Coordinates of C-alpha atoms in Angstrom, one line a residue:
Chain A
M1 CA -14.5 38.5 5.6
K2 CA -14.0 35.2 4.0
R3 CA -10.6 34.5 2.6
E4 CA -10.2 33.2 -0.9
L5 CA -8.4 29.9 -1.5
D6 CA -5.3 29.7 -3.6
D7 CA -4.4 26.7 -5.8
E8 CA -1.7 25.4 -3.4
E9 CA -4.1 25.4 -0.4
L10 CA -6.7 23.6 -2.5
K11 CA -4.3 21.0 -3.7
R12 CA -3.1 20.5 0.0
A13 CA -6.7 20.1 1.1
L14 CA -7.4 17.5 -1.6
G15 CA -4.1 15.7 -0.9
S16 CA -5.0 15.5 2.8
L17 CA -7.8 13.1 1.9
R18 CA -5.2 10.7 0.5
N19 CA -5.1 8.5 3.6
D20 CA -8.8 8.8 4.4
D21 CA -11.5 6.2 3.7
P22 CA -9.5 3.0 3.0
A23 CA -11.8 0.1 2.0
P24 CA -13.2 -1.4 5.2
E25 CA -12.0 -4.8 6.3
W26 CA -15.4 -6.5 5.9
M27 CA -15.4 -5.4 2.2
R28 CA -12.0 -7.0 1.7
E29 CA -13.2 -10.2 3.4
R30 CA -16.3 -10.5 1.3
L31 CA -14.4 -9.8 -1.9
R32 CA -11.9 -12.5 -1.0
E33 CA -14.7 -15.0 -0.6
I34 CA -16.3 -13.9 -3.8
L35 CA -13.1 -14.2 -5.8
L36 CA -12.3 -17.6 -4.3
Q37 CA -15.8 -18.8 -5.3
E38 CA -15.1 -17.4 -8.7
A39 CA -11.8 -19.4 -8.8
Q40 CA -13.6 -22.6 -7.8
R41 CA -16.2 -22.0 -10.5
K42 CA -13.5 -21.6 -13.1
E43 CA -11.7 -24.7 -11.8
Q44 CA -14.9 -26.8 -12.0
A45 CA -15.5 -25.5 -15.5
A46 CA -12.0 -26.4 -16.6
R47 CA -12.4 -30.0 -15.3
P48 CA -15.0 -31.6 -17.6
V49 CA -14.2 -35.3 -17.6
R50 CA -12.4 -36.4 -14.5
G51 CA -15.1 -35.5 -12.1
K52 CA -17.9 -37.4 -13.9
A53 CA -19.3 -40.6 -12.5
L54 CA -20.4 -43.4 -14.7
A55 CA -24.0 -42.2 -14.6
G56 CA -22.9 -39.0 -16.2
R57 CA -23.3 -37.1 -12.9
P58 CA -20.2 -35.6 -11.3
W59 CA -18.9 -37.9 -8.5
W60 CA -19.4 -35.3 -5.8
R61 CA -23.0 -34.9 -6.7
S62 CA -23.7 -38.7 -6.6
R63 CA -26.6 -39.3 -4.3
W64 CA -24.5 -41.9 -2.4
V65 CA -21.7 -39.6 -1.8
V66 CA -24.1 -36.7 -0.8
G67 CA -26.1 -39.0 1.4
I68 CA -23.2 -40.3 3.3
A69 CA -21.1 -37.2 3.4
S70 CA -23.6 -34.5 4.2
P71 CA -24.3 -35.3 7.9
A72 CA -20.6 -35.7 8.5
V73 CA -19.8 -32.4 6.6
V74 CA -22.5 -30.5 8.6
A75 CA -21.2 -31.9 11.9
A76 CA -17.6 -31.0 10.9
A77 CA -18.6 -27.5 9.8
A78 CA -20.4 -27.0 13.1
A79 CA -17.4 -28.1 15.1
I80 CA -15.1 -25.9 13.1
L81 CA -17.4 -22.9 13.6
A82 CA -17.7 -23.6 17.3
L83 CA -13.9 -23.8 17.7
R84 CA -13.4 -20.6 15.7
L85 CA -15.9 -18.8 17.8
A86 CA -14.3 -20.1 21.0
G87 CA -11.0 -18.7 19.8
V88 CA -9.4 -22.1 20.0
W89 CA -8.9 -22.4 16.3
G90 CA -8.6 -20.0 13.5
P91 CA -5.7 -17.6 13.7
A92 CA -7.3 -14.6 12.0
L93 CA -10.1 -14.6 14.5
S94 CA -8.4 -15.4 17.7
Y95 CA -5.1 -13.5 17.5
A96 CA -6.8 -10.3 16.2
R97 CA -8.8 -10.3 19.4
I98 CA -5.6 -10.8 21.4
L99 CA -3.7 -8.1 19.7
E100 CA -6.3 -5.3 19.6
P101 CA -5.8 -4.1 23.2
V102 CA -2.0 -4.4 22.6
L103 CA -2.3 -2.1 19.6
L104 CA -4.3 0.5 21.6
A105 CA -2.0 0.4 24.6
T106 CA 1.2 0.5 22.5
G107 CA -0.1 3.4 20.3
S108 CA -1.1 5.6 23.2
P109 CA 2.2 7.1 24.5
E110 CA 3.6 10.3 22.9
C111 CA 7.1 9.1 22.3
V112 CA 9.2 6.0 22.1
H113 CA 13.0 5.3 22.3
L114 CA 14.2 1.9 21.3
V115 CA 17.2 -0.2 20.4
L116 CA 17.1 -3.0 17.8
N117 CA 19.6 -5.6 16.8
V118 CA 19.1 -6.2 13.1
R119 CA 20.7 -8.5 10.6
E120 CA 20.9 -5.8 7.9
R121 CA 23.6 -3.8 6.1
P122 CA 24.9 -1.0 8.3
D123 CA 24.4 1.6 5.5
E124 CA 20.9 0.6 4.2
E125 CA 17.5 1.5 5.3
M126 CA 15.6 -0.7 7.7
G127 CA 13.9 -3.7 6.4
F128 CA 16.4 -4.8 3.7
I129 CA 17.8 -7.9 5.5
V130 CA 20.9 -9.9 5.1
P131 CA 20.4 -13.3 6.8
T132 CA 24.0 -14.3 6.3
G133 CA 25.4 -11.0 7.5
E134 CA 26.4 -9.6 10.9
S135 CA 23.9 -8.2 13.3
V136 CA 24.1 -4.3 13.6
R137 CA 22.6 -2.0 16.2
A138 CA 19.9 0.4 15.3
E139 CA 18.7 3.1 17.7
A140 CA 15.5 5.0 17.1
W141 CA 13.6 7.9 18.7
V142 CA 10.0 8.6 17.7
R143 CA 7.6 11.3 18.5
W144 CA 4.2 10.4 16.9
P145 CA 2.4 13.1 14.9
A146 CA 0.0 14.9 17.2
S147 CA -2.5 17.7 16.9
A148 CA -1.7 20.9 18.7
R149 CA -3.2 24.2 19.3
S150 CA -1.0 27.1 18.3
A151 CA -0.8 30.1 20.5
G152 CA -0.4 33.8 19.8
A153 CA -2.2 35.6 17.0
D154 CA -3.6 32.4 15.6
A155 CA -4.9 31.3 19.0
G156 CA -7.6 28.7 18.6
Q157 CA -6.6 27.8 15.1
R158 CA -5.7 24.1 15.0
S159 CA -2.6 22.9 13.4
V160 CA -1.2 19.4 13.1
E161 CA 2.3 18.9 14.6
P162 CA 4.2 16.6 12.3
G163 CA 5.9 13.7 13.9
R164 CA 9.6 13.4 14.5
L165 CA 11.8 10.4 13.9
R166 CA 15.5 9.6 14.1
V167 CA 17.0 6.2 13.3
E168 CA 20.8 5.7 13.6
K169 CA 22.6 2.7 12.2
P170 CA 26.4 2.5 12.1
E171 CA 26.7 4.0 8.6
W172 CA 23.2 5.5 8.0
S173 CA 21.1 8.2 9.7
Y174 CA 17.5 8.9 9.0
V175 CA 16.1 12.1 10.5
A176 CA 12.5 13.5 10.1
D177 CA 12.6 16.9 11.8
G178 CA 9.1 18.0 11.0
K179 CA 10.2 20.0 7.9
S180 CA 11.8 17.3 5.8
V181 CA 13.3 13.8 5.9
V182 CA 17.0 13.5 5.5
Y183 CA 18.9 10.3 4.8
F184 CA 22.6 10.6 5.5
W185 CA 25.5 8.2 4.6
P186 CA 28.5 9.5 6.6
R187 CA 31.0 7.2 4.8
Q188 CA 30.1 8.5 1.4
N189 CA 29.3 12.0 2.7
Q190 CA 26.1 11.7 0.7
A191 CA 22.6 12.7 1.7
L192 CA 19.1 12.5 0.3
R193 CA 16.2 14.9 1.2
H194 CA 12.5 14.0 0.9
P195 CA 9.3 15.8 1.8
V196 CA 8.2 15.5 5.4
G197 CA 5.2 13.5 4.4
S198 CA 7.4 10.6 3.3
A199 CA 8.7 9.9 6.8
R200 CA 8.5 6.1 7.5
F201 CA 7.4 6.0 11.1
E202 CA 6.5 2.3 10.8
M203 CA 10.2 1.5 10.9
A204 CA 10.4 2.3 14.6
W205 CA 6.8 2.8 15.9
P206 CA 5.9 -0.4 17.8
A207 CA 2.2 0.2 17.4
A208 CA 2.7 0.1 13.6
W209 CA 4.4 -3.3 13.8
V210 CA 1.3 -4.6 15.7
E211 CA -1.1 -2.9 13.2
K212 CA 0.7 -4.4 10.3
I213 CA 0.1 -7.9 11.7
L214 CA -3.5 -7.1 12.4
E215 CA -4.0 -5.7 8.9
A216 CA -2.5 -8.7 7.1
P217 CA -3.4 -11.9 8.9
E218 CA -3.7 -13.9 5.6
G219 CA -1.7 -17.0 5.7
A220 CA -0.5 -16.4 9.3
E221 CA -0.2 -19.5 11.4
V222 CA -0.3 -19.2 15.2
I223 CA 2.6 -21.2 16.5
E224 CA 2.4 -20.3 20.2
T225 CA 0.3 -18.1 22.5
V226 CA 1.3 -17.6 26.1
E227 CA -0.9 -15.6 28.5
G228 CA 1.2 -13.6 31.0
D229 CA 0.5 -13.1 34.6
A230 CA 0.1 -9.5 35.7
A231 CA 0.6 -10.4 39.4
V232 CA 3.9 -12.2 38.8
G233 CA 5.0 -9.9 36.0
T234 CA 5.5 -12.4 33.3
P235 CA 4.7 -11.1 29.8
S236 CA 2.2 -12.4 27.3
R237 CA 3.6 -13.8 24.1
L238 CA 2.4 -14.5 20.6
L239 CA 4.4 -16.3 17.9
L240 CA 3.2 -16.3 14.2
R241 CA 4.5 -17.8 11.0
W242 CA 4.1 -17.0 7.3
D243 CA 5.1 -18.7 4.2
A244 CA 7.2 -16.9 1.5
P245 CA 5.4 -15.1 -1.3
A246 CA 6.2 -15.8 -5.0
L247 CA 9.1 -13.7 -6.1
R248 CA 9.2 -14.6 -9.8
G249 CA 12.9 -15.2 -10.0
R250 CA 13.9 -12.2 -7.9
A251 CA 16.2 -12.9 -5.0
P252 CA 14.6 -12.4 -1.6
A253 CA 15.7 -9.1 0.0
W254 CA 13.0 -7.8 2.3
F255 CA 11.8 -9.6 5.4
E256 CA 8.4 -10.3 3.8
D257 CA 10.2 -12.1 0.9
Y258 CA 11.2 -15.1 3.2
P259 CA 9.3 -17.8 5.1
R260 CA 9.2 -16.0 8.4
E261 CA 8.2 -15.9 12.1
V262 CA 7.3 -12.9 14.3
E263 CA 7.1 -12.9 18.0
I264 CA 5.5 -10.2 20.1
Q265 CA 5.7 -9.9 23.8
W266 CA 3.7 -7.5 25.8
D267 CA 3.2 -6.5 29.4
A268 CA 0.2 -8.4 30.8
R269 CA -0.9 -5.4 32.9
S270 CA -0.3 -2.3 30.7
K271 CA -0.6 -4.4 27.4
R272 CA 2.3 -2.4 25.9
L273 CA 4.6 -4.1 23.5
M274 CA 7.9 -5.0 25.4
G275 CA 9.5 -7.5 23.1
F276 CA 9.7 -8.0 19.3
R277 CA 11.7 -10.6 17.5
R278 CA 11.6 -11.8 13.8
W279 CA 13.2 -14.8 12.1
V280 CA 13.5 -15.9 8.5
F281 CA 14.0 -19.5 7.3
V282 CA 16.9 -20.0 4.9
D283 CA 17.7 -23.5 3.7
G284 CA 15.7 -24.8 6.7
K285 CA 17.7 -22.8 9.2
R286 CA 15.9 -20.3 11.5
I287 CA 17.9 -17.1 11.6
A288 CA 17.0 -14.2 13.9
V289 CA 17.0 -11.0 11.9
T290 CA 15.4 -8.5 14.3
E291 CA 15.5 -8.3 18.1
L292 CA 14.2 -5.5 20.2
A293 CA 17.0 -5.0 22.7
A294 CA 15.4 -2.2 24.7
I295 CA 12.3 0.0 24.6
E296 CA 11.1 2.9 26.7
Y297 CA 7.8 4.8 26.3
L298 CA 8.4 8.5 27.1
P299 CA 6.1 11.5 27.6
S300 CA 8.4 13.6 25.4
I301 CA 11.7 13.7 23.6
P302 CA 13.6 17.1 23.1
D303 CA 13.6 18.6 19.6
E304 CA 17.4 18.6 19.4
T305 CA 17.3 14.8 19.2
F306 CA 15.5 15.2 15.8
S307 CA 18.0 17.6 14.2
I308 CA 20.9 16.7 12.0
S309 CA 23.8 19.0 10.9
L310 CA 25.3 17.8 7.6
P311 CA 29.0 18.2 7.1
E312 CA 30.7 20.5 4.6
G313 CA 30.8 19.2 1.0
V314 CA 27.9 16.7 1.4
R315 CA 26.6 15.5 -1.9
F316 CA 22.8 15.2 -2.3
V317 CA 21.2 12.4 -4.1
E318 CA 18.6 14.2 -6.3
L319 CA 16.9 13.9 -9.6
I320 CA 17.6 16.8 -12.0
P321 CA 14.8 18.1 -14.3
A322 CA 14.9 16.5 -17.8
P323 CA 13.2 17.3 -21.1
P324 CA 9.6 16.0 -21.2
E325 CA 10.5 13.3 -23.8
I326 CA 12.8 11.7 -21.2
D327 CA 10.0 11.8 -18.5
A328 CA 7.6 10.2 -21.0
L329 CA 9.8 7.1 -21.6
G330 CA 8.4 3.8 -20.5
P331 CA 10.6 1.6 -18.2
R332 CA 12.3 -0.5 -21.0
E333 CA 12.8 2.6 -23.2
A334 CA 14.3 4.4 -20.2
A335 CA 16.6 1.5 -19.4
E336 CA 17.8 1.4 -23.0
F337 CA 18.3 5.2 -23.2
F338 CA 20.3 5.0 -19.9
W339 CA 22.6 2.2 -21.1
K340 CA 23.1 3.8 -24.5
A341 CA 24.0 7.2 -22.9
A342 CA 26.4 5.4 -20.5
I343 CA 28.1 3.6 -23.3
A344 CA 28.4 6.8 -25.3
G345 CA 29.9 8.5 -22.2
D346 CA 27.0 11.1 -22.2
W347 CA 27.1 11.5 -18.5
E348 CA 24.7 14.5 -18.6
T349 CA 22.0 12.3 -20.0
V350 CA 22.9 9.4 -17.6
R351 CA 22.3 11.8 -14.7
Y352 CA 18.7 12.1 -15.7
F353 CA 18.3 8.4 -14.8
V354 CA 20.8 8.1 -11.9
P355 CA 20.1 10.3 -8.9
N356 CA 22.8 8.6 -6.9
P357 CA 26.2 10.3 -7.4
K358 CA 28.1 7.3 -6.0
L359 CA 26.5 5.0 -8.6
L360 CA 27.4 7.6 -11.3
D361 CA 31.0 7.6 -10.2
W362 CA 31.0 3.8 -10.3
L363 CA 29.7 3.8 -13.9
R364 CA 32.3 6.3 -15.0
D365 CA 35.0 4.0 -13.5
K366 CA 33.7 0.8 -15.0
R367 CA 32.6 2.3 -18.3
P368 CA 30.0 0.0 -20.0
V369 CA 30.9 -0.5 -23.7
E370 CA 28.2 -2.7 -25.2
L371 CA 24.6 -3.5 -24.5
R372 CA 24.2 -7.0 -25.7
A373 CA 20.6 -7.7 -24.6
L374 CA 17.7 -6.1 -22.8
G375 CA 14.7 -8.1 -21.7
Q376 CA 11.1 -7.2 -20.9
P377 CA 10.1 -5.4 -17.6
E378 CA 8.4 -7.5 -15.0
K379 CA 7.0 -6.9 -11.5
S380 CA 8.1 -9.0 -8.6
G381 CA 7.1 -9.2 -4.9
N382 CA 6.3 -5.9 -3.2
Y383 CA 8.8 -3.8 -5.2
V384 CA 7.2 -0.6 -6.4
G385 CA 9.1 -0.6 -9.7
V386 CA 10.0 -3.2 -12.3
F387 CA 13.0 -5.4 -13.0
I388 CA 14.5 -5.7 -16.5
P389 CA 17.0 -8.4 -17.4
Y390 CA 20.1 -7.1 -19.2
H391 CA 23.5 -8.2 -20.5
V392 CA 26.2 -5.5 -20.6
K393 CA 29.9 -5.6 -21.4
Y394 CA 32.2 -3.4 -19.4
A395 CA 35.6 -1.9 -20.5
E396 CA 37.4 -2.8 -17.3
R397 CA 39.0 -6.2 -17.8
G398 CA 36.5 -7.1 -20.4
G399 CA 33.9 -7.8 -17.6
R400 CA 30.4 -8.7 -18.5
T401 CA 27.3 -8.5 -16.4
K402 CA 24.0 -10.4 -16.8
H403 CA 21.7 -9.0 -14.2
R404 CA 18.3 -7.4 -13.6
I405 CA 18.2 -3.6 -13.5
A406 CA 15.6 -2.2 -11.0
M407 CA 13.7 0.8 -12.3
R408 CA 11.1 2.9 -10.4
N409 CA 9.1 6.0 -11.3
D410 CA 7.6 7.0 -8.0
N411 CA 9.3 10.4 -8.1
Q412 CA 8.0 13.9 -8.7
F413 CA 8.6 13.7 -12.4
G414 CA 7.1 10.2 -12.9
R415 CA 10.3 9.4 -14.6
W416 CA 11.7 5.8 -14.7
V417 CA 15.1 5.9 -13.0
V418 CA 17.7 3.4 -12.0
D419 CA 17.2 2.1 -8.5
G420 CA 19.7 -0.7 -8.4
G421 CA 20.8 -3.9 -10.1
I422 CA 23.9 -2.6 -11.7
Chain B
M1 CA 3.3 -14.6 -16.4
K2 CA 3.5 -17.1 -13.6
S3 CA 6.7 -18.4 -12.1
D4 CA 7.5 -21.9 -11.0
E5 CA 7.6 -20.9 -7.4
E6 CA 3.9 -20.3 -7.0
P7 CA 1.0 -22.6 -7.8
I8 CA -0.9 -21.2 -10.7
G9 CA -4.4 -20.2 -9.9
P10 CA -7.4 -22.3 -11.1
A11 CA -7.8 -22.4 -14.8
G12 CA -5.1 -19.8 -15.4
G13 CA -6.7 -17.1 -13.2
P14 CA -4.8 -15.0 -10.8
S15 CA -2.8 -16.7 -8.0
P16 CA -3.7 -16.2 -4.4
S17 CA -1.0 -13.5 -4.0
E18 CA -2.4 -11.7 -7.0
I19 CA -5.9 -11.8 -5.5
E20 CA -4.3 -10.2 -2.4
A21 CA -2.7 -7.6 -4.6
L22 CA -6.1 -6.8 -6.1
L23 CA -7.5 -6.4 -2.6
G24 CA -4.8 -4.1 -1.4
E25 CA -4.0 -0.7 -2.8
P26 CA -6.3 -1.1 -5.9
L27 CA -9.3 -1.8 -3.6
N28 CA -8.5 1.2 -1.4
A29 CA -8.1 3.5 -4.3
L30 CA -11.4 2.4 -5.8
H31 CA -13.2 2.8 -2.5
K32 CA -11.8 6.3 -2.1
V33 CA -12.9 7.3 -5.6
L34 CA -16.5 6.0 -5.0
K35 CA -16.7 7.7 -1.6
R36 CA -15.5 11.0 -3.0
R37 CA -17.9 10.8 -5.9
G38 CA -20.8 10.5 -3.4
V39 CA -21.8 7.0 -4.4
Q40 CA -24.2 5.5 -1.7
P41 CA -22.6 2.6 0.2
A42 CA -24.9 -0.1 -1.2
D43 CA -24.3 1.1 -4.8
A44 CA -20.6 1.4 -4.1
W45 CA -20.5 -2.2 -2.8
D46 CA -22.2 -3.3 -6.1
I47 CA -19.7 -1.4 -8.2
V48 CA -16.7 -2.7 -6.2
Q49 CA -17.9 -6.3 -6.6
E50 CA -18.5 -5.9 -10.4
T51 CA -15.1 -4.2 -10.8
M52 CA -13.2 -6.8 -8.8
I53 CA -14.8 -9.7 -10.6
F54 CA -14.1 -8.1 -13.9
A55 CA -10.5 -7.5 -12.9
Y56 CA -10.1 -11.0 -11.7
R57 CA -11.5 -12.5 -14.9
N58 CA -9.3 -10.2 -17.1
Y59 CA -6.2 -10.3 -15.0
D60 CA -4.0 -11.4 -17.8
K61 CA -4.9 -8.2 -19.7
H62 CA -3.2 -6.1 -17.1
D63 CA 0.1 -4.7 -18.3
P64 CA 2.6 -5.5 -15.5
T65 CA 4.7 -2.4 -16.2
K66 CA 1.7 -0.3 -15.2
R67 CA 0.3 0.2 -11.8
L68 CA -2.4 -2.4 -10.8
S69 CA -4.4 0.3 -8.9
A70 CA -4.5 2.5 -12.0
W71 CA -5.9 -0.4 -14.1
V72 CA -8.5 -1.4 -11.5
V73 CA -9.6 2.2 -10.9
G74 CA -10.0 2.6 -14.7
I75 CA -12.3 -0.4 -14.7
G76 CA -14.2 1.0 -11.7
L77 CA -14.7 4.3 -13.5
N78 CA -16.3 2.5 -16.4
K79 CA -18.6 0.6 -14.1
L80 CA -19.5 3.9 -12.3
R81 CA -20.3 5.5 -15.7
D82 CA -22.5 2.5 -16.6
F83 CA -24.2 2.7 -13.2
R84 CA -24.9 6.4 -13.6
K85 CA -26.3 5.7 -17.1
S86 CA -28.5 2.9 -15.7
Q87 CA -29.8 5.3 -13.0
R88 CA -30.6 8.0 -15.6
L89 CA -32.3 5.4 -17.8
R90 CA -34.3 3.9 -14.9
W91 CA -35.7 7.2 -13.7
G92 CA -36.1 8.5 -17.2
L93 CA -38.4 5.7 -18.3
P94 CA -42.2 5.8 -18.0
R95 CA -43.4 4.4 -14.6
L96 CA -44.9 1.4 -16.3
F97 CA -41.5 0.1 -17.5
R98 CA -39.5 0.9 -14.4
R99 CA -37.8 -2.0 -12.8
S100 CA -39.0 -0.8 -9.5
D101 CA -42.6 -1.6 -10.6
K102 CA -41.7 -5.3 -10.8
E103 CA -39.6 -5.2 -7.7
P104 CA -40.4 -2.5 -5.2
L105 CA -37.5 -0.1 -4.7
L106 CA -37.8 -0.4 -0.9
E107 CA -37.7 -4.1 -0.9
R108 CA -34.8 -4.2 -3.4
D109 CA -32.8 -1.7 -1.3
V110 CA -33.5 -3.7 1.9
K111 CA -32.2 -6.8 0.1
R112 CA -29.0 -5.0 -0.8
Q113 CA -28.6 -3.6 2.7
W114 CA -28.5 -7.2 3.8
A115 CA -25.4 -7.6 1.8
L116 CA -23.7 -5.0 4.0
P117 CA -22.2 -6.0 7.3
P118 CA -23.7 -5.1 10.6
K119 CA -22.7 -1.7 11.9
E120 CA -19.3 -1.5 13.7
T121 CA -19.2 -1.4 17.4
P122 CA -17.6 1.8 18.8
E123 CA -14.4 -0.3 19.6
Q124 CA -14.2 -1.6 16.1
A125 CA -14.8 1.9 14.7
L126 CA -11.9 3.1 16.9
L127 CA -9.7 0.3 15.8
S128 CA -10.5 0.8 12.1
K129 CA -9.1 4.4 12.3
R130 CA -5.5 4.4 11.3
D131 CA -4.6 7.4 13.4
L132 CA -5.4 6.0 16.8
R133 CA -4.3 9.2 18.5
A134 CA -6.5 11.7 16.6
D135 CA -8.6 14.0 18.8
P136 CA -12.3 13.3 18.3
L137 CA -13.1 17.0 17.8
E138 CA -10.4 17.2 15.1
R139 CA -11.8 14.1 13.4
L140 CA -15.3 15.6 13.4
L141 CA -14.1 19.0 12.0
R142 CA -12.0 17.2 9.4
A143 CA -15.0 15.1 8.4
E144 CA -17.1 18.2 8.0
A145 CA -14.5 19.9 5.9
A146 CA -14.2 16.8 3.7
E147 CA -17.9 16.8 3.3
R148 CA -17.9 20.4 2.1
L149 CA -15.1 19.6 -0.3
D150 CA -17.1 16.5 -1.6
H151 CA -20.2 18.6 -2.0
A152 CA -18.2 21.1 -4.1
L153 CA -16.7 18.3 -6.1
A154 CA -20.2 17.0 -6.8
Q155 CA -21.1 20.3 -8.5
L156 CA -18.2 19.9 -11.1
S157 CA -18.6 18.0 -14.3
E158 CA -17.9 14.2 -14.0
E159 CA -14.7 14.5 -16.0
C160 CA -13.2 17.4 -14.0
A161 CA -14.2 15.9 -10.6
N162 CA -12.7 12.5 -11.6
A163 CA -9.5 14.1 -12.8
L164 CA -9.1 16.1 -9.6
I165 CA -9.7 13.1 -7.4
L166 CA -7.5 10.8 -9.3
H167 CA -4.6 13.3 -9.5
H168 CA -4.7 15.2 -6.2
V169 CA -6.4 12.8 -3.9
L170 CA -5.1 9.4 -5.2
G171 CA -1.8 10.7 -6.6
F172 CA -2.1 9.2 -10.1
Q173 CA 0.0 10.8 -12.8
Q174 CA -1.7 12.7 -15.6
A175 CA -0.6 10.0 -18.1
E176 CA -2.2 7.3 -16.0
I177 CA -5.4 9.2 -15.7
A178 CA -5.3 9.8 -19.5
E179 CA -5.2 6.1 -20.0
M180 CA -7.9 5.3 -17.5
T181 CA -10.3 7.9 -18.9
H182 CA -9.4 7.4 -22.6
A183 CA -8.4 11.0 -23.0
K184 CA -5.3 12.9 -24.0
V185 CA -2.8 14.0 -21.3
S186 CA -3.4 17.6 -22.3
T187 CA -7.1 17.1 -21.8
V188 CA -6.6 15.7 -18.4
A189 CA -4.3 18.6 -17.5
M190 CA -7.0 21.0 -18.7
R191 CA -9.7 19.2 -16.7
I192 CA -7.5 19.5 -13.6
Q193 CA -6.9 23.2 -14.1
R194 CA -10.6 23.9 -14.8
G195 CA -11.7 21.8 -11.8
L196 CA -9.3 23.7 -9.5
A197 CA -10.6 27.0 -10.8
A198 CA -14.2 25.9 -10.3
L199 CA -13.5 24.6 -6.8
R200 CA -11.8 27.9 -5.9
K201 CA -15.1 29.7 -6.7
L202 CA -17.2 27.3 -4.7
L203 CA -15.0 27.1 -1.6
T204 CA -13.4 29.6 0.7
Y205 CA -10.3 29.1 2.9
E206 CA -12.5 28.6 6.0
D207 CA -14.4 25.8 4.3
V208 CA -11.3 23.6 4.0
E209 CA -9.2 25.0 6.8
D210 CA -9.5 21.9 8.9
L211 CA -8.0 19.8 6.2
L212 CA -4.8 22.0 6.0

C-alpha cells in the first residue's frame, strides 16, 4: 500500500532540489558576451562627437582605417585563436584543462586529514584573514558526504550519509557530526548550533578549493605553470593571480577582498592536490596567508573524531523569537530600533537583534547613550548583509564611535540582526 | 552607487563586478525556476537572455538592500508570464495569422537550437556535476523522482507552483516572493499552503522517496 506524504517530507523533497540544476557554464559565458556587447553599444551611444571623422563618419569606420586595419586585425585574431587553442595563451582555457584531472583525483578519496598554517584570528572562522597578524595552526578532518545503503528492516532503502567535518584552531572549534554543526569558542565558553545542512566543507575539502578556482576563472592571470615528472617524483604546480574586487569603502577582510595569488601543487602521478598556498598583496608586499603544511588522504576516519562534548555552563549564541513587527523591519529600521533599545537600556528588545551574548555583555558595559546619526544601508563585496554607517556616543569616558554596523537577515526568521561593526 | 575604487561601467551601466554578480546566484536561481516550471531549454535560454539584458539596462533600479537574485527572478517571472501569453496567443490565432506561417516552426526552432551549445562530452557532464562522488544509480533515481515532482508541480496553478518553488526550492522568504509576484504576503502564504495540499494529493511517499 502506498504511503501518504506529510508536509515535512514534501518540504524536504522540494528543498533537496535547491542545489540541483545550476545554470550551465556555457550559458554564463554567452551571457557575459551579450552583456559586454550591450555595454559597448551603450558606450558608443554615449560618445557622439569625439569618434566622428571630418567626413561625418566615425573614425573607426573610415575606409582608410578599415582598409589598412582589417588584414592586420584578422591576422592578429587568427593568431590569438591559434594560441588559445594550443593552450599557450588564455588562462581560462588552458588552466581549466590542467586542473580538471586534479579536481577528479582530489575529490575521489573518502576522507582527508590536513594541517594548515593560516594568518587569521585564532577565534574566528576560516577565511577571515589578518595579513598583519600572527600565523595560527588549523587542523581539519573531513569525511565527504556519501550515499550508503542502510541494513536491517529497511534493507535496500537508500539513505544519504551526511558528511563529517572537524576544524580546530587555537580558540575555535567547528564540528559537523552528521546531526548538527557546532561552533565552540572555549575562551568565552560560548557555542553556536546550526542545522547540519549548513556545514562548510569547502573550508577543508581540497577538491572544493580546486573547484572554486575552476568555477571562477574570471580575471585570473596564470603566473607560472610547472609540469611535474612522475618518474622523478617532482610535483606539478600552477600559480594564479587575481586583482582585488571593489569594496565600496569597506575594509578588506576576506581573502577574496585583496589582490591575491593562489598556488596549487599536485602529484604528477596520482594528480591529487599535495600543496596549497595563498598570498595577498598589502601595500605592494606579498604576504603568505595560507599554507598547507600536511595532507593525508584516508579511506576512513573514526566517528569519535567528529564528536564534541561541550563543557558545563556553555552559553549558546541563538536568536530568540520576536514579535512579527520586529521580524518585518527593514535593515535601517532594525538598526535604529536596536540602537534606541540599547540607549533606553531595554535589553530584552536588544536581544532580538543581538544573538551573541558576549556582544550583549559588551553593550551593557559600554552603555550607548545617544544615536547621533544613522546612514543608509549599502551592499559591499561578497558580504550577504548590508553595512549602515552610524555615529553613537557611549557613556563610558564620553566615548564616541563612527563606524558601520553590519546587519544580515539570512536566519530562520528573516530578521535583520547585528553581525558586527560595533 | 559607484565607489571611486572601481571604474564605472560604460555609460553608467553596471560595472564588471556587478555583471559577474548578475551571472552568479541570480542566474542560477532563474535557471532553476525555469527548469522546474518545465520550460523547454531553447525557450528558457530566450527568457534568460531577455531577463538578463533587462536587469543590466535597469540595474540602477535595483534596491541594494534587497537580494539581487530576488529582483532578477522577479523580472524573469514577468518574462515567463509574457512568454506563456505569447504562446497562448500564437496558438489561439487563426492559422492564417500565425507567425509560423511566415517562418516555419521547424526552421525557427532549428535556428534557435543553433544558439545552444554542442552537447557536453561525458567527461564535461561528469565535471559539471557538483557532487563528483554521487553514485550513478542514485543520480538516476533522484532525477526520476525530481521529474515526478516537476510533473506534479506542472498540474498546479501558475501562482501556487511559483510560490512553492520560490519558497521551498530557492529559499526566498514570503515577503520577497510577495514583492516579486506583486501579491500580499498573506496571499503568498495561502498559495504555498494550497500548493502543498495539492501536491500531497498528487504524490505519494514512494514518488519522492529518492529525494529524501
